[in-house]
Structures are given as structure tokens and as C-alpha cells.
Amino acid sequence: MTQKAVISVRGLTMGFGELVLMENLDFDIHPGEIFVILGGSGSGKSTLLKHMVGLYKPMAGKITIAGMTLEPDNEDSFKKILARIGVMYQGGALFSSMTLGENVALPITEFSRLKESAVDELVRLKLRQVGLEGFEHHLPEELSGGMKKRAAIARALALNPEILFLDEPSAGLDPISSAELDALILRLNRTLGTTFVVVTHELSSIFTIAKRVVMLDKETKSIIADGDPHELKNASTHPFVRQFFNRQPEMEK
């Protein structure tokens, strides 16, 4: 029996004004996958993620999340989807004037009517899940880059989402902090069963966390690879895919 997709993308065309970045994209993401979006610079990786969380409207096509069509203009259905997903934006996007506890509490107070004591307990739980227990009263400026990323993941986890979207989670991190973040993603995926959709170009992270990848190509405006990165590294028939995974420069013409 085929597992039902938790995210389904059909005929997605995206761009801005007259510029078309990608067209007619089709793929499914299944529950519990760590799904990574790849591509060269300017291919539209982060733009695709932003379409999938409703920040951008597609030129054409449809995105379905947990059986619901993503329609940002439909406030009721969009709020239902937002309650089932979490997003960590590039850089973390924590509010600098708020403590970590206040940052994590923000979506909880927005989408629930829990008492303050229950919110505080939930905040402590979420920070504990990312290894930041006891940092509730720290400001973002008091944390290292890796700790800020983990705090942003704690905020994204606040509503116990089925799906977490991470945009360039390892960007700007040293190799040790990046490896720790990879280990956190794997642990959360294993213990919570959370589906991850990750945009990254970090090869070490891709080979560590990805169960499946799709690669966008800005020349053809399409997906040129879909599968296990370990298999694509040597088995892909597309030159750019092999170059990417084997870290090879493009041959001079």
C-alpha cells in the first residue's frame, strides 16, 4: 500500500512578474521523510520553500498540505495549515528584543488559549528538546550562532507541528555547530516522527540527514533529480547532478 503524501505539489510554476523561475513542478513528500531541496545559486530553492509555507503565491499549480489546499487568501483554511507546520527562516529570525522564552511562546499564545503557567511549561519543554533548557531568559544576542538556530527550531516546534520547514539551517555555522544541528534534526525526526523539508547546499549535511532530495535546475526550470543523495552521487545520468554531489567544477567548454 502506497503511503499517502503529507505534502503534494502539482504543476507548480513560480516566479515574479515576467520572470519564471520554475515551471510545472510535481513531487510528493511522505510522512516522516527528511526531504531536502537542492539546486545551484539562483535556482529558486528558498523561493520554493516560501511557496510551500504560503508566503508567495504560485503563478500556476497547487500545493496540498495534510490534505488541505494551500490558499493564503482563505484565512480559515490557512490558519489550520499554519497550526500544523513550523518554519525556521534563514538566519533564525528571532526577535532580538524578546527573550528565548518569549520568542518560543509567541506562536503558542497566538494559536492557543493556554494559561500562562501552561505556556511557560511548554516553552521549557521545547527548549529542552533542542538542548537549551535553562536559557528561557536569555536574549538572542547572548547566544552563539548554533544556539540561535536551535532556539529558532524550538520556536518552530512550539505547536507540535507535523512538518518543519528549515531554510538554510547550517548557513554561517562552523563545522562542529553544523554537525550538532544535523544530529538534532535526525533526533527530532526519529523521536517525534516530524517530517522535515530542508533547503541547503551543504554537502556534509545533505549526506547526513537527507532521506530524499530534489534538485532544481535554473536552465531547464525543472527538477533534474529526485532520490537518495547517496545513489544520485554516482548513478545520476545528469552531469550537473554528478558534479554537485562529487564537488567537481564545471568543465570548460
Short mmCIF file of C-alpha atoms in Angstrom, two decimals, residues 62-251:
data_model
loop_
_atom_site.label_atom_id
_atom_site.label_comp_id
_atom_site.label_asym_id
_atom_site.label_seq_id
_atom_site.Cartn_x
_atom_site.Cartn_y
_atom_site.Cartn_z
CA LYS A 62 -1.44 23.66 -6.47
CA ILE A 63 0.16 22.76 -3.15
CA THR A 64 -1.64 20.46 -0.71
CA ILE A 65 -0.54 20.10 2.92
CA ALA A 66 -2.06 17.46 5.21
CA GLY A 67 -4.93 17.05 2.77
CA MET A 68 -5.73 20.78 2.64
CA THR A 69 -5.13 23.02 -0.37
CA LEU A 70 -2.75 25.86 0.49
CA GLU A 71 -4.74 29.06 -0.05
CA PRO A 72 -3.17 32.03 1.80
CA ASP A 73 -6.14 34.25 0.91
CA ASN A 74 -8.52 31.84 2.67
CA GLU A 75 -7.85 32.85 6.27
CA ASP A 76 -9.67 29.96 7.95
CA SER A 77 -8.02 27.15 5.99
CA PHE A 78 -4.63 28.90 6.03
CA LYS A 79 -4.68 29.15 9.84
CA LYS A 80 -5.45 25.43 10.04
CA ILE A 81 -2.38 24.70 7.91
CA LEU A 82 -0.19 27.12 9.88
CA ALA A 83 -1.11 25.28 13.08
CA ARG A 84 0.30 22.05 11.58
CA ILE A 85 3.61 23.39 10.27
CA GLY A 86 6.66 25.10 11.75
CA VAL A 87 9.14 27.27 9.91
CA MET A 88 12.74 28.21 10.65
CA TYR A 89 13.78 31.02 8.35
CA GLN A 90 17.32 31.65 7.18
CA GLY A 91 19.27 33.30 9.98
CA GLY A 92 16.76 32.15 12.61
CA ALA A 93 14.70 35.38 12.55
CA LEU A 94 14.39 35.56 16.34
CA PHE A 95 13.03 38.81 17.74
CA SER A 96 16.08 40.50 19.27
CA SER A 97 14.12 42.46 21.89
CA MET A 98 12.49 39.30 23.27
CA THR A 99 13.97 36.54 25.42
CA LEU A 100 14.17 32.99 24.09
CA GLY A 101 11.19 32.09 26.24
CA GLU A 102 9.15 34.95 24.80
CA ASN A 103 10.18 34.02 21.24
CA VAL A 104 9.07 30.41 21.71
CA ALA A 105 5.87 31.44 23.50
CA LEU A 106 4.78 33.70 20.64
CA PRO A 107 3.13 31.07 18.38
CA ILE A 108 1.65 29.30 21.41
CA THR A 109 -0.17 32.41 22.62
CA GLU A 110 -1.18 33.24 19.03
CA PHE A 111 -2.80 29.88 18.28
CA SER A 112 -3.97 28.64 21.70
CA ARG A 113 -5.75 29.79 24.84
CA LEU A 114 -3.47 28.08 27.33
CA LYS A 115 -2.92 29.61 30.75
CA GLU A 116 0.36 31.39 31.33
CA SER A 117 1.67 28.59 33.56
CA ALA A 118 0.97 26.01 30.83
CA VAL A 119 2.65 28.20 28.20
CA ASP A 120 5.73 28.54 30.43
CA GLU A 121 5.91 24.75 30.89
CA LEU A 122 5.56 24.19 27.14
CA VAL A 123 8.31 26.72 26.43
CA ARG A 124 10.65 24.90 28.83
CA LEU A 125 9.82 21.58 27.11
CA LYS A 126 10.55 22.94 23.64
CA LEU A 127 13.86 24.46 24.73
CA ARG A 128 14.76 21.17 26.44
CA GLN A 129 14.08 19.31 23.17
CA VAL A 130 16.76 21.39 21.40
CA GLY A 131 19.28 21.35 24.25
CA LEU A 132 18.61 24.88 25.54
CA GLU A 133 16.95 24.15 28.87
CA GLY A 134 17.60 27.00 31.31
CA PHE A 135 18.08 29.64 28.61
CA GLU A 136 14.50 30.95 28.79
CA HIS A 137 15.56 34.41 29.98
CA HIS A 138 18.50 34.93 27.61
CA LEU A 139 18.30 37.37 24.72
CA PRO A 140 19.31 36.19 21.23
CA GLU A 141 22.41 38.43 21.28
CA GLU A 142 23.74 36.42 24.21
CA LEU A 143 23.81 33.18 22.20
CA SER A 144 26.20 31.63 19.71
CA GLY A 145 25.13 31.14 16.10
CA GLY A 146 24.37 27.47 16.63
CA MET A 147 22.31 28.18 19.75
CA LYS A 148 20.26 30.78 17.85
CA LYS A 149 19.46 28.20 15.18
CA ARG A 150 18.39 25.69 17.82
CA ALA A 151 16.25 28.35 19.53
CA ALA A 152 14.58 29.08 16.19
CA ILE A 153 13.83 25.36 15.80
CA ALA A 154 12.34 25.35 19.32
CA ARG A 155 10.01 28.17 18.27
CA ALA A 156 9.11 26.29 15.09
CA LEU A 157 8.28 23.24 17.25
CA ALA A 158 6.06 25.24 19.60
CA LEU A 159 2.73 23.91 18.27
CA ASN A 160 3.89 20.29 17.83
CA PRO A 161 3.81 20.55 14.02
CA GLU A 162 3.68 17.56 11.71
CA ILE A 163 6.05 19.31 9.31
CA LEU A 164 9.10 21.53 9.90
CA PHE A 165 10.45 23.74 7.12
CA LEU A 166 14.10 24.78 7.55
CA ASP A 167 15.68 27.37 5.24
CA GLU A 168 19.49 27.04 5.12
CA PRO A 169 19.78 25.88 8.76
CA SER A 170 23.58 25.42 8.62
CA ALA A 171 24.35 28.77 6.95
CA GLY A 172 27.06 30.67 8.81
CA LEU A 173 27.84 27.87 11.27
CA ASP A 174 31.22 26.32 11.97
CA PRO A 175 31.58 22.60 11.14
CA ILE A 176 31.01 21.44 14.74
CA SER A 177 27.85 23.54 15.22
CA SER A 178 26.61 22.39 11.81
CA ALA A 179 27.15 18.73 12.76
CA GLU A 180 25.33 19.29 16.07
CA LEU A 181 22.39 20.78 14.18
CA ASP A 182 22.31 17.78 11.81
CA ALA A 183 22.25 15.46 14.83
CA LEU A 184 19.36 17.47 16.32
CA ILE A 185 17.35 17.20 13.09
CA LEU A 186 17.89 13.43 12.98
CA ARG A 187 16.93 13.04 16.65
CA LEU A 188 13.74 15.10 16.30
CA ASN A 189 12.81 13.17 13.17
CA ARG A 190 13.38 9.85 14.97
CA THR A 191 11.75 10.67 18.31
CA LEU A 192 8.86 12.89 17.19
CA GLY A 193 8.26 11.49 13.70
CA THR A 194 8.34 15.05 12.33
CA THR A 195 8.58 15.47 8.56
CA PHE A 196 11.39 17.87 7.61
CA VAL A 197 11.62 19.96 4.45
CA VAL A 198 15.10 21.48 4.31
CA VAL A 199 16.77 23.90 1.91
CA THR A 200 20.54 23.55 2.00
CA HIS A 201 23.61 23.33 -0.23
CA GLU A 202 25.91 21.91 2.47
CA LEU A 203 27.06 18.53 1.13
CA SER A 204 28.01 17.11 4.52
CA SER A 205 24.56 17.91 5.89
CA ILE A 206 22.83 16.54 2.79
CA PHE A 207 24.59 13.18 3.04
CA THR A 208 23.99 13.05 6.82
CA ILE A 209 20.31 13.93 7.09
CA ALA A 210 18.58 13.57 3.70
CA LYS A 211 16.42 10.54 3.03
CA ARG A 212 15.43 12.08 -0.28
CA VAL A 213 16.32 15.15 -2.33
CA VAL A 214 15.01 17.04 -5.33
CA MET A 215 17.37 19.19 -7.36
CA LEU A 216 16.16 22.30 -9.18
CA ASP A 217 17.84 23.44 -12.40
CA LYS A 218 17.52 27.09 -13.41
CA GLU A 219 18.42 26.37 -17.05
CA THR A 220 15.55 23.94 -17.69
CA LYS A 221 13.36 25.46 -14.93
CA SER A 222 12.60 21.95 -13.74
CA ILE A 223 13.54 19.15 -11.34
CA ILE A 224 16.55 17.25 -12.69
CA ALA A 225 16.99 14.77 -9.83
CA ASP A 226 14.74 13.08 -7.27
CA GLY A 227 16.01 10.36 -4.95
CA ASP A 228 18.53 9.25 -2.33
CA PRO A 229 21.60 11.53 -2.49
CA HIS A 230 23.99 8.60 -1.96
CA GLU A 231 22.58 6.90 -5.04
CA LEU A 232 22.40 10.07 -7.14
CA LYS A 233 26.06 10.82 -6.47
CA ASN A 234 27.23 8.08 -8.80
CA ALA A 235 24.13 6.80 -10.57
CA SER A 236 22.62 10.01 -11.96
CA THR A 237 22.88 10.43 -15.71
CA HIS A 238 22.76 14.23 -15.42
CA PRO A 239 26.22 15.89 -15.49
CA PHE A 240 25.31 18.75 -13.12
CA VAL A 241 23.89 16.33 -10.54
CA ARG A 242 27.10 14.30 -10.51
CA GLN A 243 29.23 17.46 -10.39
CA PHE A 244 27.21 18.79 -7.45
CA PHE A 245 27.39 15.65 -5.32
CA ASN A 246 31.02 14.96 -6.17
CA ARG A 247 32.02 18.62 -5.71
CA GLN A 248 33.51 18.91 -9.15
CA PRO A 249 33.98 22.16 -11.10
CA GLU A 250 32.18 22.60 -14.40
CA MET A 251 34.38 21.63 -17.31
#
